[in-house]
Structures are given as structure tokens and as C-alpha cells.
PDB file of C-alpha atoms and ligand atoms in Angstrom:
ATOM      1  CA  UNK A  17      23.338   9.944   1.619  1.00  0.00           C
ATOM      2  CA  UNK A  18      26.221   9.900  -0.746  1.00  0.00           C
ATOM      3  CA  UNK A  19      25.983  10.997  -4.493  1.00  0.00           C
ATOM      4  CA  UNK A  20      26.043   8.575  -7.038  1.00  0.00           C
ATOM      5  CA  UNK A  21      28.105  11.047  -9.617  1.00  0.00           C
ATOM      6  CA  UNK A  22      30.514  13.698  -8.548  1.00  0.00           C
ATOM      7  CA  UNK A  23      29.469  16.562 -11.348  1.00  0.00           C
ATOM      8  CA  UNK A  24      29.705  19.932  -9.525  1.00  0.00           C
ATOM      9  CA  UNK A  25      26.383  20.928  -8.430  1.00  0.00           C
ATOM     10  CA  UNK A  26      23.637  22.898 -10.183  1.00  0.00           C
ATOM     11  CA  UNK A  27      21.486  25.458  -8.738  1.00  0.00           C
ATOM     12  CA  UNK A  28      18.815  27.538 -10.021  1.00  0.00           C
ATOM     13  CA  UNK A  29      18.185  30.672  -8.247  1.00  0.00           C
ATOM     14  CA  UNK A  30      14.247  32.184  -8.088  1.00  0.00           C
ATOM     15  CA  UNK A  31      13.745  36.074  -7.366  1.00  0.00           C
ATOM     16  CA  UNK A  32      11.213  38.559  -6.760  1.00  0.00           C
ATOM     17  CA  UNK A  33      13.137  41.599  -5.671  1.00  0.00           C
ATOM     18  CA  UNK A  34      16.719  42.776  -4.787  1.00  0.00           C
ATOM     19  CA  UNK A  35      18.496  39.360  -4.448  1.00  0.00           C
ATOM     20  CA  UNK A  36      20.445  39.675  -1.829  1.00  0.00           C
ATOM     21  CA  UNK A  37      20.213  36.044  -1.099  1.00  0.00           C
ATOM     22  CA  UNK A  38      21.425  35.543  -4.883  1.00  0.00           C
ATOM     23  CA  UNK A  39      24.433  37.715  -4.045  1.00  0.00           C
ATOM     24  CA  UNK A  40      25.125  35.703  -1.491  1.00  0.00           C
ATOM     25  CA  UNK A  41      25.290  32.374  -3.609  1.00  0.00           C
ATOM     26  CA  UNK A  42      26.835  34.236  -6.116  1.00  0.00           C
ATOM     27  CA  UNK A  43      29.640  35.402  -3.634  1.00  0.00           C
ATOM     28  CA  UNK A  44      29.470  32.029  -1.999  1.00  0.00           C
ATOM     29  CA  UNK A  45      30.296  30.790  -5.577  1.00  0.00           C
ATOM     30  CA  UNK A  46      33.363  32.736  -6.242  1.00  0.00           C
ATOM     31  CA  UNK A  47      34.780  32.300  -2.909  1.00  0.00           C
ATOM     32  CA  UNK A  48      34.676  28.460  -3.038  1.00  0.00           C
ATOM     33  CA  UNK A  49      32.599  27.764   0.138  1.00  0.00           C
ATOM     34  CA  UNK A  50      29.479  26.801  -2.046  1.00  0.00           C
ATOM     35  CA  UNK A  51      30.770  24.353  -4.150  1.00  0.00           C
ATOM     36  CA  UNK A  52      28.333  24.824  -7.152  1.00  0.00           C
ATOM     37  CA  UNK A  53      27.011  26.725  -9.800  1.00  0.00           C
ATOM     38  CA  UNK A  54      24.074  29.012 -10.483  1.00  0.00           C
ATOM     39  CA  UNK A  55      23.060  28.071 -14.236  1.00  0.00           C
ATOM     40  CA  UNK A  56      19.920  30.424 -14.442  1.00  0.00           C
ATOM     41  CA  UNK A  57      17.963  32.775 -12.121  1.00  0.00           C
ATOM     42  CA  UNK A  58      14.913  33.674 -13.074  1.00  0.00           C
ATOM     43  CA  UNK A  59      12.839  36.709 -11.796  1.00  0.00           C
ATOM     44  CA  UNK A  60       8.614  36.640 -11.874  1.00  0.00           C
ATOM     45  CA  UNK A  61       8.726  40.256 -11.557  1.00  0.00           C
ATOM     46  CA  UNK A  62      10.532  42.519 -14.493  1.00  0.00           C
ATOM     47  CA  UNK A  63      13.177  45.290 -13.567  1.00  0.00           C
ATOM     48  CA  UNK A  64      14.399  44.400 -10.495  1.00  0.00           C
ATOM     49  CA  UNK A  65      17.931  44.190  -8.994  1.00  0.00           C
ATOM     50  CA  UNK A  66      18.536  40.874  -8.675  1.00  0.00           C
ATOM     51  CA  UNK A  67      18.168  40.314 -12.566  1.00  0.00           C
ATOM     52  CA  UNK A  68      21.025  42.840 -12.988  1.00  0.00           C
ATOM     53  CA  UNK A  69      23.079  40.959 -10.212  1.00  0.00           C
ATOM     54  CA  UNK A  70      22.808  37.643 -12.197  1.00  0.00           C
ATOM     55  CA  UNK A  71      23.419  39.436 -15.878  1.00  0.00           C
ATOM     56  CA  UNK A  72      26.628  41.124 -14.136  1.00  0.00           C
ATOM     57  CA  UNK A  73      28.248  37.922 -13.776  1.00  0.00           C
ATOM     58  CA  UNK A  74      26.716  36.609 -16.408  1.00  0.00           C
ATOM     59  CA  UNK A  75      24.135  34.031 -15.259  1.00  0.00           C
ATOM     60  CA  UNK A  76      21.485  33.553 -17.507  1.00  0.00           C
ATOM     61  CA  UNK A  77      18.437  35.583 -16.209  1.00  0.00           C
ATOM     62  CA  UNK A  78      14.952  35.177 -17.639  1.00  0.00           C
ATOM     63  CA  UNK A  79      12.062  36.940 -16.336  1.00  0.00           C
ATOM     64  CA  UNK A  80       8.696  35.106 -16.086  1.00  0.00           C
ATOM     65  CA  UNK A  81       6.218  37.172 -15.379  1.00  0.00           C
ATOM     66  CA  UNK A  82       2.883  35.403 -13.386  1.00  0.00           C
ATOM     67  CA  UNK A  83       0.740  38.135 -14.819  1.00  0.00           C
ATOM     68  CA  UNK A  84       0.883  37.116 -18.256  1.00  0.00           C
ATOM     69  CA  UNK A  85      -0.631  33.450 -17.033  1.00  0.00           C
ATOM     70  CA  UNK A  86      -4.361  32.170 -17.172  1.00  0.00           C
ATOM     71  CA  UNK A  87      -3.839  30.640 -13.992  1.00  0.00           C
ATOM     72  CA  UNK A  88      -1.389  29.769 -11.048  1.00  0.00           C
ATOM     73  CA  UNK A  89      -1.267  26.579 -12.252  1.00  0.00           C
ATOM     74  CA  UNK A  90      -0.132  27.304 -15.879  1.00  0.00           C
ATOM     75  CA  UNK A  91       2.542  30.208 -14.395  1.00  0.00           C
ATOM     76  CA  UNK A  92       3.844  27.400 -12.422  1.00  0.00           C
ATOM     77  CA  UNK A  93       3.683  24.469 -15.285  1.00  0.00           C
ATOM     78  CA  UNK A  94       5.479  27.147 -17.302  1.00  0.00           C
ATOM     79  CA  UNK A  95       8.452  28.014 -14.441  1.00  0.00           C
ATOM     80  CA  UNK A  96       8.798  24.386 -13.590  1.00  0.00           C
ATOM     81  CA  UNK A  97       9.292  23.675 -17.590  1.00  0.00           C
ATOM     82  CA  UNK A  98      12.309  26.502 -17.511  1.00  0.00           C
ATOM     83  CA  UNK A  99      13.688  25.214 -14.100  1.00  0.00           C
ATOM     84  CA  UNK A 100      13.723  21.836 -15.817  1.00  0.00           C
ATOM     85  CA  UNK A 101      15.472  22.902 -19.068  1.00  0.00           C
ATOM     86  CA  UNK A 102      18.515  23.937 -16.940  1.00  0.00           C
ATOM     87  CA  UNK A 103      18.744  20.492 -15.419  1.00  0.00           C
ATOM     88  CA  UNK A 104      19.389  21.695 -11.743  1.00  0.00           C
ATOM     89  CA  UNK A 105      20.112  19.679  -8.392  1.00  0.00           C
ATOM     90  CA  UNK A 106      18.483  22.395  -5.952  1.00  0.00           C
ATOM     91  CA  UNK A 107      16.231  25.204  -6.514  1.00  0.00           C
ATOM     92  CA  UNK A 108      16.806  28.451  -4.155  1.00  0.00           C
ATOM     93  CA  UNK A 109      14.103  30.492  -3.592  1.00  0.00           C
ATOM     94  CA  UNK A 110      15.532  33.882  -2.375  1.00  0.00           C
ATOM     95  CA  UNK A 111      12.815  36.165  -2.004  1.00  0.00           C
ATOM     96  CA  UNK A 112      10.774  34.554  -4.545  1.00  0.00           C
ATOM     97  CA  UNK A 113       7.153  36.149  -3.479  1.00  0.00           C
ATOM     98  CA  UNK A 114       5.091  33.716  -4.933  1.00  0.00           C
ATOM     99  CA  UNK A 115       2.525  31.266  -3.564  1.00  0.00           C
ATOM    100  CA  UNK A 116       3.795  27.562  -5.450  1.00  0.00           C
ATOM    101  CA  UNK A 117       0.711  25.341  -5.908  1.00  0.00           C
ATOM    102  CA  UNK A 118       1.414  21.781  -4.487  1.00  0.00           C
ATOM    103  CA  UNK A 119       2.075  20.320  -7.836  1.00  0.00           C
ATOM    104  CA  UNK A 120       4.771  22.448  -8.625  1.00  0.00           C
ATOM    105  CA  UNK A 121       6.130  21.554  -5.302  1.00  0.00           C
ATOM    106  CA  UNK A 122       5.894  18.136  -5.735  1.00  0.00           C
ATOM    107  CA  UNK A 123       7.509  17.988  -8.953  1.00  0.00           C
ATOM    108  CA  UNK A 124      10.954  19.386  -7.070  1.00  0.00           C
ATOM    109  CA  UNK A 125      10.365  17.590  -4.022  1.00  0.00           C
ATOM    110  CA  UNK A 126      13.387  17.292  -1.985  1.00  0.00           C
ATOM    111  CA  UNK A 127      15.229  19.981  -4.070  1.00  0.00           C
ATOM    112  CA  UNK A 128      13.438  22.825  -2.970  1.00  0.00           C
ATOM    113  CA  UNK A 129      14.724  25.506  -0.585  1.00  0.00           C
ATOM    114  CA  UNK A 130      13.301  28.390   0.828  1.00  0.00           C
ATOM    115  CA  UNK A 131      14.471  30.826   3.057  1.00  0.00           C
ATOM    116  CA  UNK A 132      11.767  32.988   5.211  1.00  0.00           C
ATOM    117  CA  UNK A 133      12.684  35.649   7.870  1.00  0.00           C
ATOM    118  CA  UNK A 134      11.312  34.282  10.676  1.00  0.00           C
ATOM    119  CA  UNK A 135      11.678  31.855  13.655  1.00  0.00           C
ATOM    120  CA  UNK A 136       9.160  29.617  12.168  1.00  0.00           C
ATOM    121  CA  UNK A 137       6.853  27.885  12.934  1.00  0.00           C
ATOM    122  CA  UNK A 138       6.223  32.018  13.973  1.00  0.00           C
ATOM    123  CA  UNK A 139       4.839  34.116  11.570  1.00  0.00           C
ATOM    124  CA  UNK A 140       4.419  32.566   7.975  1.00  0.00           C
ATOM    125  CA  UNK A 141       3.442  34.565   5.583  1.00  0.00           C
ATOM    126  CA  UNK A 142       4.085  38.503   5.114  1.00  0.00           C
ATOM    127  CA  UNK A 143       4.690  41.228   7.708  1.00  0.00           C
ATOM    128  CA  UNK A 144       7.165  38.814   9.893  1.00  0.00           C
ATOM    129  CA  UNK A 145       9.557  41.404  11.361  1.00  0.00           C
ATOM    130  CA  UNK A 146       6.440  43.903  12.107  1.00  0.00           C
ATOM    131  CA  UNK A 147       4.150  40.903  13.975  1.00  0.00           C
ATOM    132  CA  UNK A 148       7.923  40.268  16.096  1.00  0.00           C
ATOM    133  CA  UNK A 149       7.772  43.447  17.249  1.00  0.00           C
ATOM    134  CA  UNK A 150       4.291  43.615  17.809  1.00  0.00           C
ATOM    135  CA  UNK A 151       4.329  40.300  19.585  1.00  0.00           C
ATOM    136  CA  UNK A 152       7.072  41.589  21.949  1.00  0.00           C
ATOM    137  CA  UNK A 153       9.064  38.888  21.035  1.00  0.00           C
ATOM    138  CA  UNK A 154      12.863  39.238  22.681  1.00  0.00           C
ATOM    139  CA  UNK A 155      13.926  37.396  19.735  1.00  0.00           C
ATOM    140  CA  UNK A 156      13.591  36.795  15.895  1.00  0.00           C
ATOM    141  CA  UNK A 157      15.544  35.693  12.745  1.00  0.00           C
ATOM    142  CA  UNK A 158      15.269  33.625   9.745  1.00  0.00           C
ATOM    143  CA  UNK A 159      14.834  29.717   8.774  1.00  0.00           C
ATOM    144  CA  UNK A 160      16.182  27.785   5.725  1.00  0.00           C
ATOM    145  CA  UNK A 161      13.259  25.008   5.062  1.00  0.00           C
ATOM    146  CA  UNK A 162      12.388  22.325   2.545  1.00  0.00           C
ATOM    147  CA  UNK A 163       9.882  23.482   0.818  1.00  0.00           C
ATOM    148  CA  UNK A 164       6.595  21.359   0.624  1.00  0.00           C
ATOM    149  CA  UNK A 165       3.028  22.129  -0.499  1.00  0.00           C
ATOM    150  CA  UNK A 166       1.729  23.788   3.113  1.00  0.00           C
ATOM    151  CA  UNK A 167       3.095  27.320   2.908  1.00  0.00           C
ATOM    152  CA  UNK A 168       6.558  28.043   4.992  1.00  0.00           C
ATOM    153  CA  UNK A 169       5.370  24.808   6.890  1.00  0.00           C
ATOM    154  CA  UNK A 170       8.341  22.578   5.349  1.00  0.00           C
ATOM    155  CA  UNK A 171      10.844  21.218   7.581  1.00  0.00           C
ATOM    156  CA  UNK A 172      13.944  23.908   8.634  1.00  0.00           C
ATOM    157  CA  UNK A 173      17.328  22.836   7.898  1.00  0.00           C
ATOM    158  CA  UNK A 174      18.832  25.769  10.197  1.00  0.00           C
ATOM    159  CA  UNK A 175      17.871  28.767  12.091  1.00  0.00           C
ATOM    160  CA  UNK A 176      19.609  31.954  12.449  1.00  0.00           C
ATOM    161  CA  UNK A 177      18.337  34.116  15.574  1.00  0.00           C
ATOM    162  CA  UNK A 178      18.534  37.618  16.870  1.00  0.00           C
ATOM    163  CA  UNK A 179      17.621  39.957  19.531  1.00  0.00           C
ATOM    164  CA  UNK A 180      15.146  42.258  18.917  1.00  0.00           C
ATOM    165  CA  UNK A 181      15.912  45.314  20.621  1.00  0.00           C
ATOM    166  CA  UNK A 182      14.122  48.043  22.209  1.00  0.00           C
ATOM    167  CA  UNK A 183      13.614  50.835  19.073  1.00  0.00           C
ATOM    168  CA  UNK A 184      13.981  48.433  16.389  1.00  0.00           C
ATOM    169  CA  UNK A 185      11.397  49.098  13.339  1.00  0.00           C
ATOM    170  CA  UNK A 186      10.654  46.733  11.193  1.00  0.00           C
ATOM    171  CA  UNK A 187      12.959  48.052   8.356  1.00  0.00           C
ATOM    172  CA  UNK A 188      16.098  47.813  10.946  1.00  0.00           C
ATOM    173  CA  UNK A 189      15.169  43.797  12.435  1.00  0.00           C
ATOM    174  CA  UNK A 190      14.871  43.235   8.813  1.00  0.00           C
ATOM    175  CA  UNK A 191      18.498  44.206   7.793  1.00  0.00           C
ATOM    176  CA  UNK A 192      20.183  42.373  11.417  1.00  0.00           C
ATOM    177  CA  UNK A 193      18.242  39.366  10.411  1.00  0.00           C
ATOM    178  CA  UNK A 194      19.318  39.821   6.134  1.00  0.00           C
ATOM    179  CA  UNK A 195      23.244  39.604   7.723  1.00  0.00           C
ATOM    180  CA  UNK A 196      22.866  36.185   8.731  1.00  0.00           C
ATOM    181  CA  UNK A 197      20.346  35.355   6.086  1.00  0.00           C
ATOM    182  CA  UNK A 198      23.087  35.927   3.701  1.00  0.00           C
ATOM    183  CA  UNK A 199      25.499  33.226   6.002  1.00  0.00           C
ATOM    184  CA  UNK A 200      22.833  30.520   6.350  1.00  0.00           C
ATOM    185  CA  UNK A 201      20.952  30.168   3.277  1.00  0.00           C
ATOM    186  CA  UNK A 202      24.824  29.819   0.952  1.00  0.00           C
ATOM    187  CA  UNK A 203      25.659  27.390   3.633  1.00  0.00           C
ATOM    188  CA  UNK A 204      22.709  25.220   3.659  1.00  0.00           C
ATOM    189  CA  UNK A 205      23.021  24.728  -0.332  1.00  0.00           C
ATOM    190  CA  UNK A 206      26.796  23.717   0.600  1.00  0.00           C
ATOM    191  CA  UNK A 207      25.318  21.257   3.030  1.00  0.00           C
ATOM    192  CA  UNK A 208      23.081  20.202   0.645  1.00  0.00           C
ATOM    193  CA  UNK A 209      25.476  19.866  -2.742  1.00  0.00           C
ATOM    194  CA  UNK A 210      27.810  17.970  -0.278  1.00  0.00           C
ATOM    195  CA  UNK A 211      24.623  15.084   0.013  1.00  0.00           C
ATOM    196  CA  UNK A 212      24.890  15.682   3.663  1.00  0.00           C
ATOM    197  CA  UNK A 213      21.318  16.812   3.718  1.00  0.00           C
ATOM    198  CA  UNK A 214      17.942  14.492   2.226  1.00  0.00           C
ATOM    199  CA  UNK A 215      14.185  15.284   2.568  1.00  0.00           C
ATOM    200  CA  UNK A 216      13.026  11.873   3.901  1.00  0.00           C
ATOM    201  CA  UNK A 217       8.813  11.523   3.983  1.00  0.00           C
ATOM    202  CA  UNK A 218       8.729  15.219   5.444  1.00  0.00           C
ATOM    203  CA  UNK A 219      11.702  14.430   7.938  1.00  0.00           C
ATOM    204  CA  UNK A 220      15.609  16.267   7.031  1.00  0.00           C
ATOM    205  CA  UNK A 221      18.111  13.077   7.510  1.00  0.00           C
ATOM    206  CA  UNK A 222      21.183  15.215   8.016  1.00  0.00           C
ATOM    207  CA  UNK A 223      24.854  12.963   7.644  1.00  0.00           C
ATOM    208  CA  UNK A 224      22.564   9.946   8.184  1.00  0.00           C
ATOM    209  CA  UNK A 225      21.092  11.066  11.172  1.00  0.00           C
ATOM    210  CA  UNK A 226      17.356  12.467  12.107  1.00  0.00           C
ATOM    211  CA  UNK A 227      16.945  16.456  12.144  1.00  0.00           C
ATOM    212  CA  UNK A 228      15.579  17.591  15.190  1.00  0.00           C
ATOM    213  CA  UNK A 229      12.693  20.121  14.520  1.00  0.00           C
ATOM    214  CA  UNK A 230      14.923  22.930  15.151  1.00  0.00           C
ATOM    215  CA  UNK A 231      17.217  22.364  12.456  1.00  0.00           C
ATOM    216  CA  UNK A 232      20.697  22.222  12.511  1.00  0.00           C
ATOM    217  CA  UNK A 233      22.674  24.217  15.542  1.00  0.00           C
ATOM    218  CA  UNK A 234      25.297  26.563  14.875  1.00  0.00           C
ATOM    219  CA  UNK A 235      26.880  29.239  16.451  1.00  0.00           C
ATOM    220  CA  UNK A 236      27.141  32.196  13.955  1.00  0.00           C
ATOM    221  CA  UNK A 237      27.904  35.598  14.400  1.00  0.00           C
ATOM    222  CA  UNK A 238      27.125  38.733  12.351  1.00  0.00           C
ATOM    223  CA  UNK A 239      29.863  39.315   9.916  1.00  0.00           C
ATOM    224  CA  UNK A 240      29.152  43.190   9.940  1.00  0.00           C
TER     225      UNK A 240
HETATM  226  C1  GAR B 326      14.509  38.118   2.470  1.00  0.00           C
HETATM  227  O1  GAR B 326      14.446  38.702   3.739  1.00  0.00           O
HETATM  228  C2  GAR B 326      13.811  36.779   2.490  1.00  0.00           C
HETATM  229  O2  GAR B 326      13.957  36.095   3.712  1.00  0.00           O
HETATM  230  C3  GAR B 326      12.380  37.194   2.295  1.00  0.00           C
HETATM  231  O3  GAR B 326      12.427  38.225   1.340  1.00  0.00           O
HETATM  232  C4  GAR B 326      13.676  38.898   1.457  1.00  0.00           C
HETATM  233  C5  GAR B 326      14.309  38.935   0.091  1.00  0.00           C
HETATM  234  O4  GAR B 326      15.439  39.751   0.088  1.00  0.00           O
HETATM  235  N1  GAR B 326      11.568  36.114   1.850  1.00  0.00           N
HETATM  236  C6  GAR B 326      10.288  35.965   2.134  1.00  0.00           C
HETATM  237  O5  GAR B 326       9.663  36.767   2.809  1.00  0.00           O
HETATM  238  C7  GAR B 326       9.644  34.718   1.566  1.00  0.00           C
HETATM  239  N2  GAR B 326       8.380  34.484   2.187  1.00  0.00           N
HETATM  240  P1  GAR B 326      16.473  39.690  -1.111  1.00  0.00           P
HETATM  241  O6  GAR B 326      15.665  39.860  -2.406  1.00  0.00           O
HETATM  242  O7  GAR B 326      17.371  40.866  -0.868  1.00  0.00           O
HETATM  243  O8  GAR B 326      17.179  38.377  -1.059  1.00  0.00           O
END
């Protein structure tokens, strides 16, 4: 895929929490390996960290909050009307703890990312470093997907793995896999700004060629 214009890249950034993803893309911004800009993040939940991250670098950061919403479907009419008025080219969710109903997705089909911290197809949903450890599993980590309307069921772009070890709790697998969550997810967007990366009828073409189901495969190593 090659872009018909060559503006620099616009990227909206959707939060729930602490936004360490969004301080990722914001440091991925500054440094010049994402080669775009976040013109809004907006937050569904009031107060939280992430808000603060965008404001001290001044982004523009609104807060939507679901709770003031009939419905799921007018919270989502309404946040796809904002993302809309800041005319962006991808939309990141970073911890964005919200269920999107399938017309919301639709309407940003293709220009949807998630990331999710797990090896999915395992564990969608909540919980996903506890059921790892639960499971046994000798490995976990996080994937960067397409989003489309079947929750965390959207095609991965790329994978990041690690081992679980032996006395890990949840809270510690959670911060080895947020390391390379923070590498990944920056990285992706960079793939994707570059048009090296197209949702194609549910498939990832990535530089013209079929994505396996396992995304792309890189070698990365924790950067702590
Ligand atoms: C991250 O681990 C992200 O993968 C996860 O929430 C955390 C947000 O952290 N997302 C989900 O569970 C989505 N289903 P952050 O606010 O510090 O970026």
C-alpha cells in the first residue's frame, strides 16, 4: 500500500488508566521513531494519569465519561463524533477498558489498534496475566491487533513474548510484559503511518504481502 498524500500522520490516543502506552507514543513522538502526531487523547474515565501525561505536553485531552450515556451505543456515537472532529489516520487504544459496539468499530475499520496483554488467541478479556499463571503457561506477553467487532479477536500485527517464571504474581508478569508493550505497540503505529501495514477483509497485508496469523516476527529484547 502506498499513501496517496505525504501529510505527517495523525493519531488519536484512547485511555482508561495510567497511559503508559500513551507515554510510549508520546516518547516515540519526540524521539522521531514514530513518525506522527498525537492530536487528542481522550480518557472515558476522569482523573487519571494518562490525562495529565497528554496535558503535560500539551495534547489536547478530553474526558468522556460512558456513565453520563443512555446507552453504549450513544457513548460510542458520541466518542466516534470527537475522534472524527480531530480528523485522525489511526486510533490507539492503550488501555482503553471499554467494550466498542460493532458499529463503532466499523466506522474506523482498518484504523483501529488495540493492544491486549496476552498471547492471543489466549485469554481475551480481563484477568490475562493471573489465568497465565494459573494455566501454567511457560510463556506469556502481549499482541498489537486490528481491532474488529468480536472482542480481542482482530487480527495481530505483532507479538511480544515472555517467560513466565517460577514466583511471578500477576502484578510482576504484568510489568515484564508492559516493557515490551511499550516497544511494540509505538512501533506498530510506525509500521502503520509508513502504509506498510492494511486491514484487507479481516486479513493484515503487510509490505504487500499476507500476514501470517502470528503477526509480524521480531526479535526484541527488554530495554530495562
Ligand atoms: C496494558 O497492559 C494494556 O495491554 C492493557 O491495559 C494496560 C494499560 O496500561 N489493556 C487491556 O487489558 C485491554 N483489554 P497503561 O494504561 O499503563 O497503558
Amino acid at each position: 500500500m502506498t499513501h496517496s498524500s505525504t501529510h505527517r500522520r495523525r493519531i488519536v490516543v484512547l485511555i482508561s488508566g495510567g497511559g503508559s502506552n500513551l507515554q510510549s507514543f508520546i516518547d516515540a513522538c519526540a524521539d522521531g521513531s514514530l513518525n506522527a502526531d498525537i492530536v487528542a487523547v481522550i480518557s472515558n474515565k476522569a482523573g487519571v494519569k494518562g490525562l495529565e501525561r497528554a496535558a503535560n505536553v500539551g495534547i489536547p485531552n478530553i474526558i468522556l465519561d460512558h456513565n453520563s450515556f443512555e446507552s453504549r451505543g450513544e457513548f460510542d456515537q458520541a466518542l466516534g463524533d470527537v475522534i472524527e472532529s480531530f480528523s485522525p489516520d489511526l486510533i490507539i487504544l492503550a488501555g482503553f477498558m471499554r467494550i466498542l459496539t460493532p458499529h463503532f468499530v466499523n466506522r474506523f475499520l482498518g484504523q483501529l489498534m488495540n493492544i491486549h496483554p496476552s498471547l492471543l488467541p489466549k485469554y481475551p478479556g480481563l484477568h490475562t496475566h493471573q489465568r497465565a499463571i494459573d494455566a501454567g503457561d511457560s510463556e506469556a506477553g502481549a499482541t498489537v491487533h486490528f481491532v474488529t467487532p468480536e472482542l480481542d479477536g482482530g487480527p495481530t500485527i505483532v507479538q511480544a513474548r515472555v517467560p513466565v517464571l517460577k514466583d511471578d504474581t500477576a502484578e510482576i508478569l504484568a510489568g515484564r510484559i508492559l516493557a515490551f508493550e511499550h516497544q511494540i505497540y509505538p512501533l506498530a503505529a510506525e509500521w502503520f503511518c509508513q502504509g506498510l501495514l492494511e486491514l484487507q477483509d479481516g486479513d493484515i497485508i503487510f509490505d504487500n504481502q499476507l500476514l501470517p496469523a502470528e503477526g509480524v516476527s521480531l526479535e526484541i529484547r527488554d530495554k530495562t
